[in-house]
CSV table of C-alpha atoms in Angstrom, one decimal:
chain,number,residue,atom,x,y,z
A,1,MET,CA,24.8,10.6,-19.9
A,2,GLY,CA,26.1,8.7,-22.9
A,3,ILE,CA,24.6,9.4,-26.4
A,4,ARG,CA,23.4,5.8,-26.6
A,5,LYS,CA,21.5,6.0,-23.3
A,6,PHE,CA,20.1,9.4,-24.3
A,7,LEU,CA,18.8,8.1,-27.7
A,8,SER,CA,17.4,5.0,-26.0
A,9,GLY,CA,15.4,7.2,-23.6
A,10,LYS,CA,14.1,9.4,-26.4
A,11,LYS,CA,13.1,6.3,-28.3
A,12,TYR,CA,11.1,5.0,-25.3
A,13,GLN,CA,9.4,8.3,-24.9
A,14,LEU,CA,8.3,8.3,-28.5
A,15,ALA,CA,7.0,4.8,-28.2
A,16,VAL,CA,4.9,5.8,-25.2
A,17,PHE,CA,3.6,8.8,-27.1
A,18,HIS,CA,2.8,6.7,-30.2
A,19,ASN,CA,1.0,4.0,-28.2
A,20,ALA,CA,-1.1,6.6,-26.3
A,21,VAL,CA,-2.2,8.3,-29.5
A,22,LYS,CA,-2.8,4.9,-31.2
A,23,SER,CA,-5.1,3.8,-28.4
A,24,VAL,CA,-7.3,6.8,-28.8
A,25,ALA,CA,-7.1,7.7,-32.5
A,26,ASN,CA,-9.6,6.3,-35.1
A,27,GLY,CA,-7.7,6.2,-38.4
A,28,LYS,CA,-4.7,7.9,-40.0
A,29,TRP,CA,-6.1,11.4,-40.1
A,30,ASP,CA,-7.4,11.2,-36.6
A,31,TYR,CA,-4.0,10.0,-35.4
A,32,LEU,CA,-2.5,13.4,-36.5
A,33,SER,CA,-5.3,15.3,-34.7
A,34,VAL,CA,-4.9,13.3,-31.5
A,35,ALA,CA,-1.1,13.5,-31.6
A,36,SER,CA,-1.2,17.3,-31.9
A,37,ASP,CA,-3.7,17.6,-29.1
A,38,LEU,CA,-1.7,15.3,-26.8
A,39,PHE,CA,1.4,17.4,-27.6
A,40,PHE,CA,-0.5,20.6,-26.7
A,41,CYS,CA,-1.6,19.1,-23.4
A,42,LYS,CA,1.9,18.0,-22.5
A,43,ILE,CA,3.3,21.5,-23.2
A,44,HIS,CA,0.5,23.5,-21.5
A,45,TYR,CA,-0.7,21.2,-18.7
A,46,LYS,CA,2.2,18.8,-18.2
A,47,VAL,CA,-0.1,15.9,-18.9
A,48,GLN,CA,1.5,12.4,-19.0
A,49,GLU,CA,0.4,10.1,-21.8
A,50,ASP,CA,-1.4,7.7,-19.5
A,51,GLU,CA,-3.3,10.6,-17.8
A,52,TYR,CA,-4.4,11.8,-21.2
A,53,CYS,CA,-5.9,8.4,-21.9
A,54,TYR,CA,-7.1,7.5,-18.4
A,55,TYR,CA,-9.0,10.7,-17.9
A,56,GLY,CA,-10.3,10.9,-21.5
A,57,LEU,CA,-8.9,14.4,-21.9
A,58,TYR,CA,-9.3,14.1,-25.7
A,59,ASN,CA,-13.0,14.4,-25.1
A,60,TYR,CA,-13.0,17.8,-23.4
A,61,ARG,CA,-12.3,21.4,-24.1
A,62,ASN,CA,-9.4,23.3,-22.5
A,63,ARG,CA,-11.6,25.2,-20.0
A,64,TYR,CA,-12.7,21.8,-18.5
A,65,ARG,CA,-9.6,19.7,-18.7
A,66,LYS,CA,-7.3,22.3,-17.3
A,67,ASN,CA,-8.8,21.6,-13.9
A,68,PHE,CA,-7.8,17.9,-13.7
A,69,LEU,CA,-5.3,17.1,-11.0
A,70,LEU,CA,-2.2,15.5,-12.5
A,71,ALA,CA,0.9,13.8,-11.3
A,72,HIS,CA,2.9,17.0,-11.1
A,73,HIS,CA,0.2,18.6,-9.0
A,74,ARG,CA,0.3,15.7,-6.6
A,75,LYS,CA,4.0,16.2,-6.0
A,76,LYS,CA,3.3,19.8,-5.2
A,77,PHE,CA,0.5,19.3,-2.7
A,78,ILE,CA,2.5,16.5,-1.0
A,79,ASN,CA,5.1,19.2,-0.4
A,80,ILE,CA,2.7,21.6,1.3
A,81,ASN,CA,1.4,18.8,3.5
A,82,THR,CA,3.4,17.9,6.6
A,83,LYS,CA,4.1,14.4,5.3
A,84,ALA,CA,5.6,13.0,8.4
A,85,PHE,CA,2.3,13.5,10.2
A,86,THR,CA,0.8,10.2,8.9
A,87,ARG,CA,4.0,8.2,8.7
A,88,SER,CA,3.1,6.4,11.9
A,89,LYS,CA,-0.5,5.0,12.0
A,90,TYR,CA,-0.3,4.7,15.8
A,91,VAL,CA,1.1,8.1,16.5
A,92,PHE,CA,-1.6,9.6,14.2
A,93,TYR,CA,-4.2,7.7,16.2
A,94,THR,CA,-2.9,9.1,19.5
A,95,PHE,CA,-3.7,12.7,18.4
A,96,ILE,CA,-7.4,12.0,18.1
A,97,PRO,CA,-8.2,8.7,20.0
A,98,ASP,CA,-11.6,9.9,20.9
A,99,LEU,CA,-12.6,10.0,17.2
A,100,PHE,CA,-11.8,6.3,16.8
A,101,SER,CA,-14.5,3.8,17.9
A,102,ARG,CA,-12.3,0.8,18.3
A,103,GLU,CA,-9.4,-0.2,20.5
A,104,ILE,CA,-5.8,0.0,19.1
A,105,ILE,CA,-2.5,-0.9,20.7
A,106,LEU,CA,1.1,-0.9,19.5
A,107,ALA,CA,3.2,-4.1,19.7
A,108,PRO,CA,5.8,-4.9,21.0
A,109,ARG,CA,5.7,-1.5,22.9
A,110,CYS,CA,2.5,-2.4,24.7
A,111,GLY,CA,4.2,-5.4,26.5
A,112,GLU,CA,3.4,-9.1,26.3
A,113,ASP,CA,0.7,-9.2,29.0
A,114,THR,CA,-1.3,-6.3,27.4
A,115,PHE,CA,-1.0,-7.9,24.0
A,116,VAL,CA,-2.3,-11.3,25.2
A,117,ALA,CA,-5.2,-9.7,27.1
A,118,PHE,CA,-6.1,-7.6,24.0
A,119,LEU,CA,-6.1,-10.6,21.7
A,120,LYS,CA,-8.1,-12.7,24.3
A,121,LYS,CA,-10.6,-10.0,24.7
A,122,HIS,CA,-11.3,-9.5,21.0
A,123,GLN,CA,-10.6,-13.1,19.9
A,124,LYS,CA,-9.7,-11.9,16.4
A,125,ILE,CA,-7.6,-8.8,15.6
A,126,ILE,CA,-6.1,-7.0,12.6
A,127,VAL,CA,-2.3,-6.5,12.7
A,128,LYS,CA,-0.5,-4.2,10.3
A,129,PRO,CA,2.9,-2.5,9.9
A,130,ASP,CA,2.8,0.9,11.6
A,131,SER,CA,4.3,2.7,8.6
A,132,GLY,CA,3.0,0.4,5.8
A,133,SER,CA,0.9,1.5,2.8
A,134,LEU,CA,-1.2,0.1,0.0
A,135,GLY,CA,-2.6,-2.6,2.3
A,136,LYS,CA,0.7,-4.5,2.4
A,137,GLY,CA,1.5,-6.7,5.4
A,138,ILE,CA,-2.0,-6.7,6.9
A,139,SER,CA,-3.3,-9.9,8.4
A,140,ILE,CA,-5.7,-11.3,10.9
A,141,VAL,CA,-4.6,-13.0,14.2
A,142,GLU,CA,-7.0,-15.2,16.1
A,143,TYR,CA,-6.8,-16.2,19.7
A,144,THR,CA,-6.5,-19.9,20.5
A,145,ASP,CA,-4.8,-19.9,23.9
A,146,ASP,CA,-2.5,-17.8,26.0
A,147,ASP,CA,0.6,-19.8,25.1
A,148,SER,CA,0.0,-19.3,21.3
A,149,ALA,CA,-0.6,-15.6,21.9
A,150,ARG,CA,2.7,-15.2,23.8
A,151,GLN,CA,4.5,-17.1,21.1
A,152,TYR,CA,3.2,-14.8,18.4
A,153,PHE,CA,4.3,-11.8,20.5
A,154,ALA,CA,7.7,-13.3,21.0
A,155,ASN,CA,8.1,-13.6,17.3
A,156,ILE,CA,7.6,-9.9,16.7
A,157,PRO,CA,11.1,-8.3,16.0
A,158,LYS,CA,11.9,-6.0,18.9
A,159,ASN,CA,12.7,-3.1,16.5
A,160,ASP,CA,9.3,-3.5,14.7
A,161,HIS,CA,6.2,-1.5,15.3
A,162,ILE,CA,3.0,-3.4,14.7
A,163,VAL,CA,-0.4,-1.8,15.1
A,164,CYS,CA,-3.0,-4.2,16.6
A,165,GLU,CA,-6.6,-3.2,16.1
A,166,GLU,CA,-10.0,-4.4,17.1
A,167,ILE,CA,-11.8,-5.7,14.0
A,168,ILE,CA,-14.3,-3.3,12.5
A,169,ARG,CA,-17.8,-4.6,12.2
A,170,GLN,CA,-19.0,-2.9,9.0
A,171,HIS,CA,-22.6,-2.0,8.3
A,172,PRO,CA,-24.6,-4.9,6.6
A,173,ALA,CA,-25.3,-2.7,3.6
A,174,LEU,CA,-21.6,-2.3,2.9
A,175,ALA,CA,-20.9,-6.0,3.7
A,176,GLN,CA,-23.3,-6.9,0.8
A,177,LEU,CA,-20.6,-5.7,-1.6
A,178,ASN,CA,-18.0,-8.1,-0.4
A,179,PRO,CA,-18.1,-9.6,3.1
A,180,ALA,CA,-14.5,-10.7,3.0
A,181,SER,CA,-13.1,-7.1,3.4
A,182,VAL,CA,-14.1,-3.8,5.0
A,183,ASN,CA,-15.6,-1.9,2.0
A,184,SER,CA,-14.3,1.5,3.0
A,185,ILE,CA,-15.1,5.0,1.8
A,186,ARG,CA,-12.3,7.2,0.6
A,187,ILE,CA,-13.1,10.9,1.3
A,188,THR,CA,-10.8,13.6,0.2
A,189,SER,CA,-10.9,16.8,2.2
A,190,LEU,CA,-9.3,20.2,1.8
A,191,LEU,CA,-8.7,22.7,4.7
A,192,VAL,CA,-8.4,26.4,3.8
A,193,ASN,CA,-8.8,29.2,6.3
A,194,GLY,CA,-10.1,26.9,9.0
A,195,GLU,CA,-12.9,25.5,6.9
A,196,VAL,CA,-13.0,21.9,5.6
A,197,GLU,CA,-14.5,21.1,2.2
A,198,ILE,CA,-15.2,17.6,0.9
A,199,LEU,CA,-13.7,17.4,-2.6
A,200,SER,CA,-14.7,13.8,-3.5
A,201,ALA,CA,-15.9,10.5,-2.0
A,202,ALA,CA,-15.8,7.0,-3.4
A,203,VAL,CA,-16.7,3.5,-2.1
A,204,LYS,CA,-13.9,0.9,-2.5
A,205,SER,CA,-14.2,-2.9,-2.5
A,206,SER,CA,-12.1,-5.9,-3.2
A,207,PHE,CA,-12.4,-8.3,-6.2
A,208,SER,CA,-11.3,-11.2,-4.1
A,209,LYS,CA,-13.4,-13.5,-1.9
A,210,THR,CA,-10.5,-13.8,0.6
A,211,SER,CA,-8.6,-10.5,0.5
A,212,ILE,CA,-9.1,-8.3,3.6
A,213,THR,CA,-7.9,-5.1,1.8
A,214,ASP,CA,-9.8,-3.0,-0.8
A,215,ASN,CA,-7.0,-1.0,-2.4
A,216,LEU,CA,-7.7,-0.2,-6.0
A,217,SER,CA,-4.1,-0.6,-7.0
A,218,LEU,CA,-4.2,-4.1,-5.6
A,219,GLY,CA,-7.2,-5.3,-7.6
A,220,GLY,CA,-10.1,-3.4,-6.1
A,221,ILE,CA,-12.9,-1.4,-7.7
A,222,GLY,CA,-14.3,2.0,-6.8
A,223,ALA,CA,-17.4,4.0,-7.4
A,224,GLN,CA,-18.1,7.7,-6.9
A,225,ILE,CA,-20.5,8.9,-4.2
A,226,ASP,CA,-22.7,12.0,-4.6
A,227,ILE,CA,-21.5,14.1,-1.6
A,228,PRO,CA,-24.8,15.8,-0.7
A,229,THR,CA,-26.9,12.6,-0.7
A,230,GLY,CA,-24.4,9.8,0.0
A,231,ILE,CA,-25.8,7.8,-3.0
A,232,VAL,CA,-23.3,5.9,-5.2
A,233,SER,CA,-23.6,7.8,-8.5
A,234,THR,CA,-21.4,5.8,-11.0
A,235,PHE,CA,-20.7,2.3,-12.0
A,236,GLY,CA,-17.7,0.6,-10.4
A,237,LYS,CA,-14.4,1.0,-12.1
A,238,ASP,CA,-11.0,-0.8,-11.6
A,239,PHE,CA,-7.5,0.3,-12.2
A,240,ASP,CA,-7.6,-0.9,-15.8
A,241,SER,CA,-10.7,1.3,-16.5
A,242,ASN,CA,-13.1,-1.7,-16.7
A,243,THR,CA,-16.6,-0.8,-15.5
A,244,TYR,CA,-19.1,-2.9,-13.4
A,245,THR,CA,-22.8,-2.5,-12.9
A,246,HIS,CA,-22.7,-5.2,-10.2
A,247,HIS,CA,-20.0,-6.3,-7.8
A,248,PRO,CA,-18.1,-9.2,-9.5
A,249,VAL,CA,-18.0,-11.3,-6.2
A,250,THR,CA,-21.5,-10.9,-4.8
A,251,GLY,CA,-23.5,-9.6,-7.7
A,252,THR,CA,-24.7,-6.6,-5.6
A,253,GLN,CA,-25.8,-3.6,-7.7
A,254,ILE,CA,-23.3,-0.7,-7.2
A,255,ILE,CA,-24.8,2.4,-8.7
A,256,GLY,CA,-27.7,3.8,-6.7
A,257,MET,CA,-26.6,2.3,-3.4
A,258,GLN,CA,-27.3,4.5,-0.4
A,259,ILE,CA,-24.3,4.7,2.0
A,260,PRO,CA,-25.7,4.4,5.6
A,261,ASN,CA,-24.8,7.0,8.3
A,262,TRP,CA,-23.5,9.3,5.5
A,263,ASP,CA,-23.8,12.6,7.5
A,264,ILE,CA,-22.0,11.0,10.4
A,265,ALA,CA,-19.1,10.0,8.1
A,266,ILE,CA,-18.9,13.5,6.6
A,267,ASN,CA,-19.0,15.2,10.0
A,268,LEU,CA,-16.3,12.8,11.4
A,269,VAL,CA,-13.9,13.8,8.5
A,270,LYS,CA,-14.6,17.5,9.0
A,271,GLU,CA,-14.0,17.3,12.8
A,272,ALA,CA,-10.8,15.2,12.4
A,273,HIS,CA,-9.4,17.5,9.7
A,274,LYS,CA,-10.0,20.7,11.8
A,275,ARG,CA,-8.3,19.1,14.7
A,276,LEU,CA,-5.4,18.0,12.6
A,277,PRO,CA,-4.5,21.0,10.4
A,278,HIS,CA,-1.0,19.7,9.8
A,279,CYS,CA,-2.0,18.7,6.2
A,280,THR,CA,-4.0,20.9,3.8
A,281,LEU,CA,-5.2,17.8,1.9
A,282,TYR,CA,-6.1,14.4,3.3
A,283,GLY,CA,-7.4,11.2,1.9
A,284,TRP,CA,-9.5,9.6,4.6
A,285,ASP,CA,-10.3,5.9,4.7
A,286,ILE,CA,-13.6,5.6,6.6
A,287,ALA,CA,-15.5,2.5,7.6
A,288,ILE,CA,-19.3,2.6,7.9
A,289,THR,CA,-20.5,0.7,11.0
A,290,GLU,CA,-23.9,-0.1,12.3
A,291,THR,CA,-23.8,2.7,14.8
A,292,GLY,CA,-21.9,5.3,12.8
A,293,ALA,CA,-18.5,5.6,11.1
A,294,ASP,CA,-14.9,5.0,12.1
A,295,ILE,CA,-11.6,6.2,10.8
A,296,ILE,CA,-9.4,3.5,9.3
A,297,GLU,CA,-6.5,5.8,8.5
A,298,ALA,CA,-5.6,9.1,6.9
A,299,ASN,CA,-3.3,9.6,4.0
A,300,SER,CA,-1.2,12.8,3.6
A,301,LYS,CA,-0.2,11.6,0.1
A,302,PRO,CA,-3.6,10.7,-1.3
A,303,GLY,CA,-3.8,9.3,-4.8
A,304,ILE,CA,-5.6,11.4,-7.3
A,305,ARG,CA,-6.1,9.1,-10.2
A,306,ASN,CA,-9.2,7.2,-9.1
A,307,THR,CA,-10.6,10.4,-7.4
A,308,GLN,CA,-11.2,11.8,-10.9
A,309,ALA,CA,-11.1,8.9,-13.3
A,310,ILE,CA,-14.2,7.1,-12.0
A,311,ASP,CA,-16.6,9.9,-13.1
A,312,GLN,CA,-14.1,11.9,-15.2
A,313,ILE,CA,-14.9,15.1,-13.2
A,314,PRO,CA,-11.8,17.2,-12.5
A,315,ARG,CA,-11.1,18.0,-8.8
A,316,GLY,CA,-8.4,20.6,-9.2
A,317,GLU,CA,-10.4,23.9,-9.6
A,318,LYS,CA,-9.8,24.9,-6.0
A,319,ILE,CA,-6.6,23.0,-5.3
A,320,ILE,CA,-4.5,24.1,-8.3
A,321,PRO,CA,-4.6,27.9,-7.4
A,322,LEU,CA,-3.5,27.0,-3.8
A,323,LEU,CA,-0.5,25.2,-5.1
A,324,ARG,CA,0.7,28.5,-6.5
A,325,SER,CA,0.6,30.0,-3.0
A,326,LYS,CA,4.1,29.3,-1.6
A,327,ASP,CA,3.1,30.5,1.9
A,328,LEU,CA,-0.1,28.4,2.2
A,329,ILE,CA,1.1,26.5,5.2
A,330,LYS,CA,4.6,27.9,5.5
A,331,ASP,CA,4.0,29.9,8.7
A,332,LYS,CA,2.7,26.9,10.5
A,333,ARG,CA,5.1,24.3,9.3
A,334,LYS,CA,7.7,24.9,12.0
A,335,GLU,CA,5.1,24.7,14.7
A,336,TYR,CA,3.6,21.5,13.3
A,337,LEU,CA,7.0,19.8,12.9
A,338,GLU,CA,8.0,20.6,16.4
A,339,SER,CA,4.8,19.1,17.8
A,340,LEU,CA,5.4,16.0,15.7
A,341,ARG,CA,8.9,15.6,17.0
A,342,GLU,CA,7.7,15.8,20.6
A,343,HIS,CA,5.0,13.2,19.9
A,344,TYR,CA,7.4,10.8,18.1
A,345,ARG,CA,10.0,11.1,20.8
A,346,GLU,CA,7.4,10.0,23.3
A,347,TYR,CA,6.8,6.8,21.4
A,348,TRP,CA,10.0,5.9,19.7
A,349,GLU,CA,12.7,7.0,22.1
């Protein structure tokens, strides 16, 4: 590395540090206090500047803020998960099809006739890349006639894998937030010694009147849910830390909302995680329907930022000690990976 590039990097790091302190400090003397505190957190907890501000760590004592999950923790628990397990949405589905309450097929593998019959039956379906993330590439396909359906199928590249799903009919109580998208519930679960614990739960919704995705990183809002009761316990919050008492699209009040079929959703997550122990930590996207709950998908690399930033309650008290255990899942990893290889060979070879 050249000296100029090295100095440029250090200059950038100092600028980031200065801007973080400046955004928090109130006056010259407070600047010095905040700067020293941020420096302490960077050394002792490996806190990044944006995390220090986003979680409001300057407001808390060490015994509280030491339990916040941070970016470097996320890298570690991703490593203890069998990451390949959720790489394919469809293969993941085939492990627990009985826990899904909607029909799902994979194109073009399913064949043209099956695709046309599927689209004709449901009239309108969701299509998404099999290995996509962050809601990218998701769209709705509507049936008009068989010829149009066959033409759509013919346009799918032969080497692509497209998941085609029956559209979820969400519960009217959730639709009140924003009827344009499925307003899903993100539930984070931890599996240790065969027991599943729910670490956090949040309802997600889109800002847009037309978007069919509710990802927070793509312009959504989230609000924390009280796990024992299923009642939304915080205001809504977006990725820029703006807060909302009511949904900006529909005006529906967010805090105090009772999530229907809450016990069904929690039990669904616990059952699915016990049957899929390949990952110690999952982030489940759950849809609440009129008759119960349905799994949208599971994430083996769940984001941690909005899990804690909405209510600024740390979620790492039980996870962080596990990350120090190098053999947490080591003895099972070989077995899990082999089962995955067999499953993937069945679908991709």
